Amino acid sequence: VTITSLKPSTRYFFQTQSLDELRDYSAEAAYSATYNLTTLPAPSISNVQVSNITLDSADITYDTTNAATNKIKFGQTLDYDSEYEDPTGSYTTKHTISLTDLDDSSTYHFKLFGIDVDGNSLISDDYVFDTLPRPIISNLGYQADIAGPNFVMEVNWQTNVPTSSSAIVKVGGQDREISSSEMTTNHEVRISGLENDEIYQFYVFGSDQFGNVAQSEISQMQTPMDTRPPKISKMIIETSNVGLNREDKAQIAVSWETDEPATSFVEYAEGLNGNQYTNKTVEDKALTTKHLVVISELIPSKPYHLRVVSADKANNIGRSEDSTAITGEVPKSVLQLILKTLGNTFGWLSKLVGFGL
């Protein structure tokens, strides 16, 4: 006797009965003792795993309790508008299905189907996975950092997933690349060595951990005008009478530094602090960061006020604060000392001094 339509994983109790035609006993007396059985578990699908997810593919593995065929229905909705079935129709308990040609940044639903060796149908629950998002660049912009002596262009952008950071700038017909391997969604690249008030073409790109590349369109940036004057520091003033051909003249040596290459000259005038500078030295047009200017033909033992001046390549002029220096007394020659002594002793010799003797 074959009994059908039983429930899986269920315990059943049963008796058997056999009757002959010429029986002289009741039918109730022909029952056997009570026996029981438990039906086997229903064939099932388990251990469903989704791995190796990329922008457009994914691998699905699962197990079945009995050897069975495999089939999958999948799609971006519960309509499961696509399907794949193993064309070999082979039976196994370990199953692998590779899905390809998927859309990136999308959610997929899928169900698994199969028929085991006993003809039982298998069907899974609904499962979901997301394909990887394609890296996308957004909010691309730039600004100039003019805090230092040489401006720096800061290029900024964002990505929807962590990527590396690279920028390509065309300088003099050549591509200059600035890169960082740090994986981030907020990107900043600093570009130096550009000319002021110029237009440059540039684009940015980056790769995520799977090697997927995002790249922007080619854009333009305009560097700012250089309006920052050189910053003057380490100013030193020394008075000296050494090396002069005339013994009745003094000199002042002034040295200083600038934080960018610049020219140099000194404005000065006799007297203490003031706003007027009646004289200036010849400008040294060499662009350098270390400067030295000597002011000669000065009157000994006189106060002078002065300031140093430096102009950068863009002719931005930096000036120091006003400073004061007093020239030293010029040494007298031996003849001048003798004549002065005699003049103090014999008044008539002062006339000789008047004749330049």
mmCIF file of N, CA, C and O in Angstrom, residues 72-154:
data_model
loop_
_atom_site.group_PDB
_atom_site.id
_atom_site.type_symbol
_atom_site.label_atom_id
_atom_site.label_comp_id
_atom_site.label_asym_id
_atom_site.label_seq_id
_atom_site.Cartn_x
_atom_site.Cartn_y
_atom_site.Cartn_z
ATOM 1 N N ILE A 72 17.280 30.029 -10.897
ATOM 2 C CA ILE A 72 17.108 31.277 -10.161
ATOM 3 C C ILE A 72 16.247 32.240 -10.970
ATOM 4 O O ILE A 72 16.356 32.311 -12.209
ATOM 5 N N LYS A 73 15.378 32.940 -10.281
ATOM 6 C CA LYS A 73 14.640 34.058 -10.860
ATOM 7 C C LYS A 73 15.069 35.313 -10.104
ATOM 8 O O LYS A 73 15.123 35.309 -8.869
ATOM 9 N N PHE A 74 15.363 36.378 -10.858
ATOM 10 C CA PHE A 74 15.880 37.578 -10.200
ATOM 11 C C PHE A 74 15.441 38.826 -10.964
ATOM 12 O O PHE A 74 15.046 38.760 -12.142
ATOM 13 N N GLY A 75 15.529 39.947 -10.285
ATOM 14 C CA GLY A 75 15.177 41.228 -10.891
ATOM 15 C C GLY A 75 15.205 42.328 -9.846
ATOM 16 O O GLY A 75 15.401 42.082 -8.650
ATOM 17 N N GLN A 76 14.968 43.558 -10.291
ATOM 18 C CA GLN A 76 15.006 44.694 -9.385
ATOM 19 C C GLN A 76 13.662 44.926 -8.690
ATOM 20 O O GLN A 76 13.525 45.856 -7.899
ATOM 21 N N THR A 77 12.687 44.068 -8.985
ATOM 22 C CA THR A 77 11.401 44.083 -8.283
ATOM 23 C C THR A 77 11.031 42.642 -7.957
ATOM 24 O O THR A 77 11.704 41.688 -8.381
ATOM 25 N N LEU A 78 9.947 42.465 -7.250
ATOM 26 C CA LEU A 78 9.472 41.118 -6.904
ATOM 27 C C LEU A 78 8.821 40.409 -8.080
ATOM 28 O O LEU A 78 8.346 39.279 -7.936
ATOM 29 N N ASP A 79 8.814 41.058 -9.241
ATOM 30 C CA ASP A 79 8.321 40.394 -10.455
ATOM 31 C C ASP A 79 9.356 39.420 -11.012
ATOM 32 O O ASP A 79 9.011 38.578 -11.854
ATOM 33 N N TYR A 80 10.615 39.545 -10.587
ATOM 34 C CA TYR A 80 11.682 38.639 -11.043
ATOM 35 C C TYR A 80 11.647 38.506 -12.573
ATOM 36 O O TYR A 80 11.313 37.466 -13.137
ATOM 37 N N ASP A 81 12.004 39.599 -13.249
ATOM 38 C CA ASP A 81 11.838 39.606 -14.706
ATOM 39 C C ASP A 81 12.959 38.887 -15.456
ATOM 40 O O ASP A 81 12.960 38.850 -16.684
ATOM 41 N N SER A 82 13.919 38.324 -14.741
ATOM 42 C CA SER A 82 14.983 37.551 -15.399
ATOM 43 C C SER A 82 15.138 36.220 -14.685
ATOM 44 O O SER A 82 14.785 36.072 -13.513
ATOM 45 N N GLU A 83 15.659 35.234 -15.398
ATOM 46 C CA GLU A 83 15.907 33.945 -14.774
ATOM 47 C C GLU A 83 17.082 33.244 -15.435
ATOM 48 O O GLU A 83 17.461 33.554 -16.567
ATOM 49 N N TYR A 84 17.651 32.316 -14.689
ATOM 50 C CA TYR A 84 18.746 31.491 -15.206
ATOM 51 C C TYR A 84 18.536 30.070 -14.683
ATOM 52 O O TYR A 84 18.220 29.869 -13.501
ATOM 53 N N GLU A 85 18.700 29.081 -15.572
ATOM 54 C CA GLU A 85 18.585 27.678 -15.195
ATOM 55 C C GLU A 85 19.787 26.921 -15.736
ATOM 56 O O GLU A 85 20.207 27.131 -16.870
ATOM 57 N N ASP A 86 20.349 26.050 -14.889
ATOM 58 C CA ASP A 86 21.506 25.256 -15.301
ATOM 59 C C ASP A 86 21.107 24.409 -16.511
ATOM 60 O O ASP A 86 20.233 23.524 -16.400
ATOM 61 N N PRO A 87 21.720 24.661 -17.669
ATOM 62 C CA PRO A 87 21.291 23.935 -18.883
ATOM 63 C C PRO A 87 21.634 22.446 -18.843
ATOM 64 O O PRO A 87 21.047 21.662 -19.591
ATOM 65 N N THR A 88 22.547 22.031 -17.964
ATOM 66 C CA THR A 88 22.920 20.609 -17.927
ATOM 67 C C THR A 88 21.883 19.773 -17.196
ATOM 68 O O THR A 88 21.807 18.542 -17.395
ATOM 69 N N GLY A 89 21.065 20.411 -16.356
ATOM 70 C CA GLY A 89 20.068 19.665 -15.606
ATOM 71 C C GLY A 89 20.660 18.703 -14.601
ATOM 72 O O GLY A 89 19.992 17.748 -14.176
ATOM 73 N N SER A 90 21.905 18.902 -14.198
ATOM 74 C CA SER A 90 22.573 17.985 -13.279
ATOM 75 C C SER A 90 22.029 18.141 -11.863
ATOM 76 O O SER A 90 21.477 19.178 -11.505
ATOM 77 N N TYR A 91 22.195 17.082 -11.049
ATOM 78 C CA TYR A 91 21.716 17.067 -9.670
ATOM 79 C C TYR A 91 22.916 17.168 -8.728
ATOM 80 O O TYR A 91 23.897 16.452 -8.875
ATOM 81 N N THR A 92 22.804 18.053 -7.755
ATOM 82 C CA THR A 92 23.861 18.220 -6.765
ATOM 83 C C THR A 92 23.280 18.863 -5.520
ATOM 84 O O THR A 92 22.174 19.443 -5.567
ATOM 85 N N THR A 93 24.009 18.754 -4.428
ATOM 86 C CA THR A 93 23.570 19.421 -3.192
ATOM 87 C C THR A 93 24.279 20.745 -2.968
ATOM 88 O O THR A 93 23.912 21.509 -2.075
ATOM 89 N N LYS A 94 25.349 21.008 -3.727
ATOM 90 C CA LYS A 94 26.100 22.254 -3.638
ATOM 91 C C LYS A 94 25.914 23.018 -4.951
ATOM 92 O O LYS A 94 26.256 22.510 -6.022
ATOM 93 N N HIS A 95 25.396 24.231 -4.853
ATOM 94 C CA HIS A 95 25.011 24.963 -6.055
ATOM 95 C C HIS A 95 25.714 26.320 -6.104
ATOM 96 O O HIS A 95 25.872 26.990 -5.080
ATOM 97 N N THR A 96 26.105 26.725 -7.316
ATOM 98 C CA THR A 96 26.712 28.039 -7.554
ATOM 99 C C THR A 96 26.122 28.634 -8.824
ATOM 100 O O THR A 96 26.071 27.969 -9.867
ATOM 101 N N ILE A 97 25.683 29.880 -8.720
ATOM 102 C CA ILE A 97 25.155 30.601 -9.876
ATOM 103 C C ILE A 97 25.847 31.950 -9.940
ATOM 104 O O ILE A 97 25.942 32.658 -8.936
ATOM 105 N N SER A 98 26.362 32.328 -11.101
ATOM 106 C CA SER A 98 27.006 33.629 -11.311
ATOM 107 C C SER A 98 26.099 34.498 -12.165
ATOM 108 O O SER A 98 25.749 34.124 -13.298
ATOM 109 N N LEU A 99 25.709 35.639 -11.614
ATOM 110 C CA LEU A 99 24.879 36.589 -12.348
ATOM 111 C C LEU A 99 25.765 37.682 -12.939
ATOM 112 O O LEU A 99 26.657 38.200 -12.262
ATOM 113 N N THR A 100 25.534 38.035 -14.171
ATOM 114 C CA THR A 100 26.327 39.057 -14.862
ATOM 115 C C THR A 100 25.395 40.064 -15.533
ATOM 116 O O THR A 100 24.171 39.898 -15.540
ATOM 117 N N ASP A 101 26.008 41.114 -16.102
ATOM 118 C CA ASP A 101 25.269 42.159 -16.820
ATOM 119 C C ASP A 101 24.215 42.829 -15.934
ATOM 120 O O ASP A 101 23.129 43.206 -16.391
ATOM 121 N N LEU A 102 24.549 42.997 -14.658
ATOM 122 C CA LEU A 102 23.649 43.691 -13.746
ATOM 123 C C LEU A 102 23.875 45.192 -13.813
ATOM 124 O O LEU A 102 24.895 45.655 -14.328
ATOM 125 N N ASP A 103 22.943 45.946 -13.306
ATOM 126 C CA ASP A 103 23.086 47.403 -13.223
ATOM 127 C C ASP A 103 23.810 47.759 -11.932
ATOM 128 O O ASP A 103 23.539 47.172 -10.872
ATOM 129 N N ASP A 104 24.717 48.723 -12.007
ATOM 130 C CA ASP A 104 25.399 49.156 -10.792
ATOM 131 C C ASP A 104 24.453 49.967 -9.918
ATOM 132 O O ASP A 104 23.414 50.456 -10.376
ATOM 133 N N SER A 105 24.804 50.082 -8.660
ATOM 134 C CA SER A 105 24.062 50.889 -7.679
ATOM 135 C C SER A 105 22.587 50.486 -7.613
ATOM 136 O O SER A 105 21.711 51.331 -7.438
ATOM 137 N N SER A 106 22.303 49.174 -7.736
ATOM 138 C CA SER A 106 20.918 48.705 -7.794
ATOM 139 C C SER A 106 20.663 47.598 -6.770
ATOM 140 O O SER A 106 21.565 46.862 -6.393
ATOM 141 N N THR A 107 19.395 47.498 -6.341
ATOM 142 C CA THR A 107 18.957 46.434 -5.439
ATOM 143 C C THR A 107 18.298 45.332 -6.254
ATOM 144 O O THR A 107 17.412 45.598 -7.082
ATOM 145 N N TYR A 108 18.729 44.075 -6.027
ATOM 146 C CA TYR A 108 18.184 42.922 -6.744
ATOM 147 C C TYR A 108 17.522 41.949 -5.769
ATOM 148 O O TYR A 108 18.051 41.684 -4.683
ATOM 149 N N HIS A 109 16.352 41.440 -6.174
ATOM 150 C CA HIS A 109 15.663 40.359 -5.465
ATOM 151 C C HIS A 109 15.892 39.063 -6.239
ATOM 152 O O HIS A 109 15.986 39.062 -7.470
ATOM 153 N N PHE A 110 15.905 37.927 -5.503
ATOM 154 C CA PHE A 110 16.004 36.643 -6.206
ATOM 155 C C PHE A 110 15.378 35.532 -5.375
ATOM 156 O O PHE A 110 15.310 35.600 -4.139
ATOM 157 N N LYS A 111 14.908 34.501 -6.094
ATOM 158 C CA LYS A 111 14.409 33.266 -5.499
ATOM 159 C C LYS A 111 15.072 32.089 -6.200
ATOM 160 O O LYS A 111 15.366 32.149 -7.394
ATOM 161 N N LEU A 112 15.278 31.023 -5.446
ATOM 162 C CA LEU A 112 15.936 29.826 -5.956
ATOM 163 C C LEU A 112 14.920 28.698 -6.089
ATOM 164 O O LEU A 112 14.040 28.534 -5.226
ATOM 165 N N PHE A 113 15.077 27.906 -7.152
ATOM 166 C CA PHE A 113 14.153 26.803 -7.433
ATOM 167 C C PHE A 113 14.967 25.554 -7.772
ATOM 168 O O PHE A 113 16.135 25.636 -8.178
ATOM 169 N N GLY A 114 14.324 24.386 -7.624
ATOM 170 C CA GLY A 114 14.965 23.132 -8.007
ATOM 171 C C GLY A 114 14.000 21.967 -7.910
ATOM 172 O O GLY A 114 12.936 22.061 -7.281
ATOM 173 N N ILE A 115 14.379 20.862 -8.502
ATOM 174 C CA ILE A 115 13.618 19.600 -8.412
ATOM 175 C C ILE A 115 14.613 18.533 -7.998
ATOM 176 O O ILE A 115 15.656 18.354 -8.642
ATOM 177 N N ASP A 116 14.310 17.819 -6.885
ATOM 178 C CA ASP A 116 15.257 16.819 -6.414
ATOM 179 C C ASP A 116 15.079 15.503 -7.164
ATOM 180 O O ASP A 116 14.223 15.383 -8.048
ATOM 181 N N VAL A 117 15.873 14.521 -6.800
ATOM 182 C CA VAL A 117 15.880 13.242 -7.525
ATOM 183 C C VAL A 117 14.567 12.482 -7.357
ATOM 184 O O VAL A 117 14.254 11.580 -8.153
ATOM 185 N N ASP A 118 13.787 12.846 -6.317
ATOM 186 C CA ASP A 118 12.489 12.185 -6.121
ATOM 187 C C ASP A 118 11.349 12.952 -6.764
ATOM 188 O O ASP A 118 10.178 12.606 -6.579
ATOM 189 N N GLY A 119 11.704 14.028 -7.461
ATOM 190 C CA GLY A 119 10.682 14.814 -8.133
ATOM 191 C C GLY A 119 10.042 15.869 -7.273
ATOM 192 O O GLY A 119 9.069 16.514 -7.684
ATOM 193 N N ASN A 120 10.589 16.089 -6.073
ATOM 194 C CA ASN A 120 10.041 17.128 -5.210
ATOM 195 C C ASN A 120 10.548 18.506 -5.649
ATOM 196 O O ASN A 120 11.711 18.671 -6.021
ATOM 197 N N SER A 121 9.653 19.469 -5.576
ATOM 198 C CA SER A 121 10.016 20.839 -5.947
ATOM 199 C C SER A 121 10.602 21.570 -4.746
ATOM 200 O O SER A 121 10.153 21.386 -3.603
ATOM 201 N N LEU A 122 11.609 22.368 -5.008
ATOM 202 C CA LEU A 122 12.240 23.192 -3.971
ATOM 203 C C LEU A 122 12.070 24.658 -4.357
ATOM 204 O O LEU A 122 12.205 25.022 -5.535
ATOM 205 N N ILE A 123 11.788 25.490 -3.371
ATOM 206 C CA ILE A 123 11.677 26.928 -3.605
ATOM 207 C C ILE A 123 12.142 27.661 -2.345
ATOM 208 O O ILE A 123 11.834 27.241 -1.232
ATOM 209 N N SER A 124 12.911 28.713 -2.547
ATOM 210 C CA SER A 124 13.464 29.454 -1.409
ATOM 211 C C SER A 124 12.604 30.671 -1.085
ATOM 212 O O SER A 124 11.655 30.995 -1.807
ATOM 213 N N ASP A 125 12.982 31.333 -0.005
ATOM 214 C CA ASP A 125 12.404 32.640 0.293
ATOM 215 C C ASP A 125 12.998 33.680 -0.664
ATOM 216 O O ASP A 125 13.891 33.382 -1.465
ATOM 217 N N ASP A 126 12.524 34.928 -0.529
ATOM 218 C CA ASP A 126 13.091 36.027 -1.313
ATOM 219 C C ASP A 126 14.367 36.524 -0.626
ATOM 220 O O ASP A 126 14.407 36.708 0.588
ATOM 221 N N TYR A 127 15.411 36.726 -1.435
ATOM 222 C CA TYR A 127 16.680 37.267 -0.929
ATOM 223 C C TYR A 127 17.001 38.546 -1.695
ATOM 224 O O TYR A 127 16.530 38.753 -2.825
ATOM 225 N N VAL A 128 17.827 39.388 -1.066
ATOM 226 C CA VAL A 128 18.136 40.707 -1.632
ATOM 227 C C VAL A 128 19.637 40.965 -1.538
ATOM 228 O O VAL A 128 20.284 40.590 -0.557
ATOM 229 N N PHE A 129 20.206 41.620 -2.560
ATOM 230 C CA PHE A 129 21.579 42.134 -2.506
ATOM 231 C C PHE A 129 21.660 43.417 -3.328
ATOM 232 O O PHE A 129 20.802 43.675 -4.183
ATOM 233 N N ASP A 130 22.683 44.216 -3.043
ATOM 234 C CA ASP A 130 22.906 45.483 -3.758
ATOM 235 C C ASP A 130 24.204 45.401 -4.540
ATOM 236 O O ASP A 130 25.248 45.027 -3.985
ATOM 237 N N THR A 131 24.162 45.765 -5.810
ATOM 238 C CA THR A 131 25.398 45.888 -6.573
ATOM 239 C C THR A 131 26.151 47.136 -6.101
ATOM 240 O O THR A 131 25.560 48.061 -5.537
ATOM 241 N N LEU A 132 27.453 47.141 -6.335
ATOM 242 C CA LEU A 132 28.267 48.251 -5.855
ATOM 243 C C LEU A 132 27.930 49.539 -6.603
ATOM 244 O O LEU A 132 27.624 49.516 -7.801
ATOM 245 N N PRO A 133 28.021 50.666 -5.893
ATOM 246 C CA PRO A 133 27.812 51.948 -6.580
ATOM 247 C C PRO A 133 29.025 52.315 -7.414
ATOM 248 O O PRO A 133 30.166 52.107 -6.993
ATOM 249 N N ARG A 134 28.789 52.843 -8.570
ATOM 250 C CA ARG A 134 29.882 53.340 -9.404
ATOM 251 C C ARG A 134 30.397 54.659 -8.823
ATOM 252 O O ARG A 134 29.604 55.519 -8.474
ATOM 253 N N PRO A 135 31.730 54.815 -8.672
ATOM 254 C CA PRO A 135 32.245 56.075 -8.115
ATOM 255 C C PRO A 135 31.810 57.266 -8.971
ATOM 256 O O PRO A 135 31.924 57.234 -10.200
ATOM 257 N N ILE A 136 31.312 58.274 -8.306
ATOM 258 C CA ILE A 136 30.831 59.481 -8.990
ATOM 259 C C ILE A 136 31.456 60.700 -8.324
ATOM 260 O O ILE A 136 31.502 60.791 -7.091
ATOM 261 N N ILE A 137 31.951 61.629 -9.130
ATOM 262 C CA ILE A 137 32.550 62.866 -8.633
ATOM 263 C C ILE A 137 31.487 63.964 -8.616
ATOM 264 O O ILE A 137 30.722 64.121 -9.582
ATOM 265 N N SER A 138 31.458 64.714 -7.530
ATOM 266 C CA SER A 138 30.505 65.816 -7.416
ATOM 267 C C SER A 138 31.160 66.990 -6.691
ATOM 268 O O SER A 138 32.209 66.853 -6.065
ATOM 269 N N ASN A 139 30.501 68.142 -6.785
ATOM 270 C CA ASN A 139 30.925 69.360 -6.062
ATOM 271 C C ASN A 139 32.387 69.723 -6.346
ATOM 272 O O ASN A 139 33.139 70.072 -5.429
ATOM 273 N N LEU A 140 32.793 69.639 -7.591
ATOM 274 C CA LEU A 140 34.160 70.003 -7.969
ATOM 275 C C LEU A 140 34.308 71.520 -7.960
ATOM 276 O O LEU A 140 33.496 72.247 -8.535
ATOM 277 N N GLY A 141 35.353 72.007 -7.282
ATOM 278 C CA GLY A 141 35.611 73.441 -7.225
ATOM 279 C C GLY A 141 37.056 73.717 -6.861
ATOM 280 O O GLY A 141 37.834 72.791 -6.617
ATOM 281 N N TYR A 142 37.419 74.984 -6.824
ATOM 282 C CA TYR A 142 38.789 75.357 -6.479
ATOM 283 C C TYR A 142 38.787 76.730 -5.821
ATOM 284 O O TYR A 142 37.834 77.509 -5.964
ATOM 285 N N GLN A 143 39.853 76.996 -5.088
ATOM 286 C CA GLN A 143 40.050 78.303 -4.489
ATOM 287 C C GLN A 143 41.538 78.517 -4.282
ATOM 288 O O GLN A 143 42.315 77.557 -4.249
ATOM 289 N N ALA A 144 41.928 79.763 -4.143
ATOM 290 C CA ALA A 144 43.338 80.108 -3.974
ATOM 291 C C ALA A 144 43.650 80.329 -2.505
ATOM 292 O O ALA A 144 42.901 81.004 -1.798
ATOM 293 N N ASP A 145 44.749 79.747 -2.064
ATOM 294 C CA ASP A 145 45.279 80.002 -0.725
ATOM 295 C C ASP A 145 46.405 81.019 -0.881
ATOM 296 O O ASP A 145 47.481 80.704 -1.373
ATOM 297 N N ILE A 146 46.133 82.248 -0.456
ATOM 298 C CA ILE A 146 47.102 83.338 -0.647
ATOM 299 C C ILE A 146 47.744 83.736 0.679
ATOM 300 O O ILE A 146 48.297 84.827 0.800
ATOM 301 N N ALA A 147 47.706 82.847 1.666
ATOM 302 C CA ALA A 147 48.261 83.191 2.975
ATOM 303 C C ALA A 147 49.778 83.287 2.943
ATOM 304 O O ALA A 147 50.372 84.066 3.674
ATOM 305 N N GLY A 148 50.436 82.502 2.100
ATOM 306 C CA GLY A 148 51.883 82.488 2.049
ATOM 307 C C GLY A 148 52.438 83.369 0.953
ATOM 308 O O GLY A 148 51.694 84.017 0.200
ATOM 309 N N PRO A 149 53.763 83.399 0.816
ATOM 310 C CA PRO A 149 54.384 84.239 -0.210
ATOM 311 C C PRO A 149 54.083 83.762 -1.618
ATOM 312 O O PRO A 149 54.090 84.551 -2.554
ATOM 313 N N ASN A 150 53.844 82.470 -1.778
ATOM 314 C CA ASN A 150 53.480 81.921 -3.082
ATOM 315 C C ASN A 150 52.114 81.271 -2.954
ATOM 316 O O ASN A 150 51.917 80.380 -2.127
ATOM 317 N N PHE A 151 51.155 81.725 -3.759
ATOM 318 C CA PHE A 151 49.797 81.206 -3.633
ATOM 319 C C PHE A 151 49.751 79.725 -4.039
ATOM 320 O O PHE A 151 50.574 79.237 -4.802
ATOM 321 N N VAL A 152 48.770 79.032 -3.496
ATOM 322 C CA VAL A 152 48.535 77.624 -3.793
ATOM 323 C C VAL A 152 47.072 77.470 -4.193
ATOM 324 O O VAL A 152 46.179 78.014 -3.541
ATOM 325 N N MET A 153 46.826 76.725 -5.277
ATOM 326 C CA MET A 153 45.457 76.466 -5.696
ATOM 327 C C MET A 153 44.963 75.182 -5.025
ATOM 328 O O MET A 153 45.588 74.138 -5.136
ATOM 329 N N GLU A 154 43.853 75.294 -4.317
ATOM 330 C CA GLU A 154 43.237 74.136 -3.660
ATOM 331 C C GLU A 154 42.067 73.655 -4.513
ATOM 332 O O GLU A 154 41.096 74.392 -4.714
#
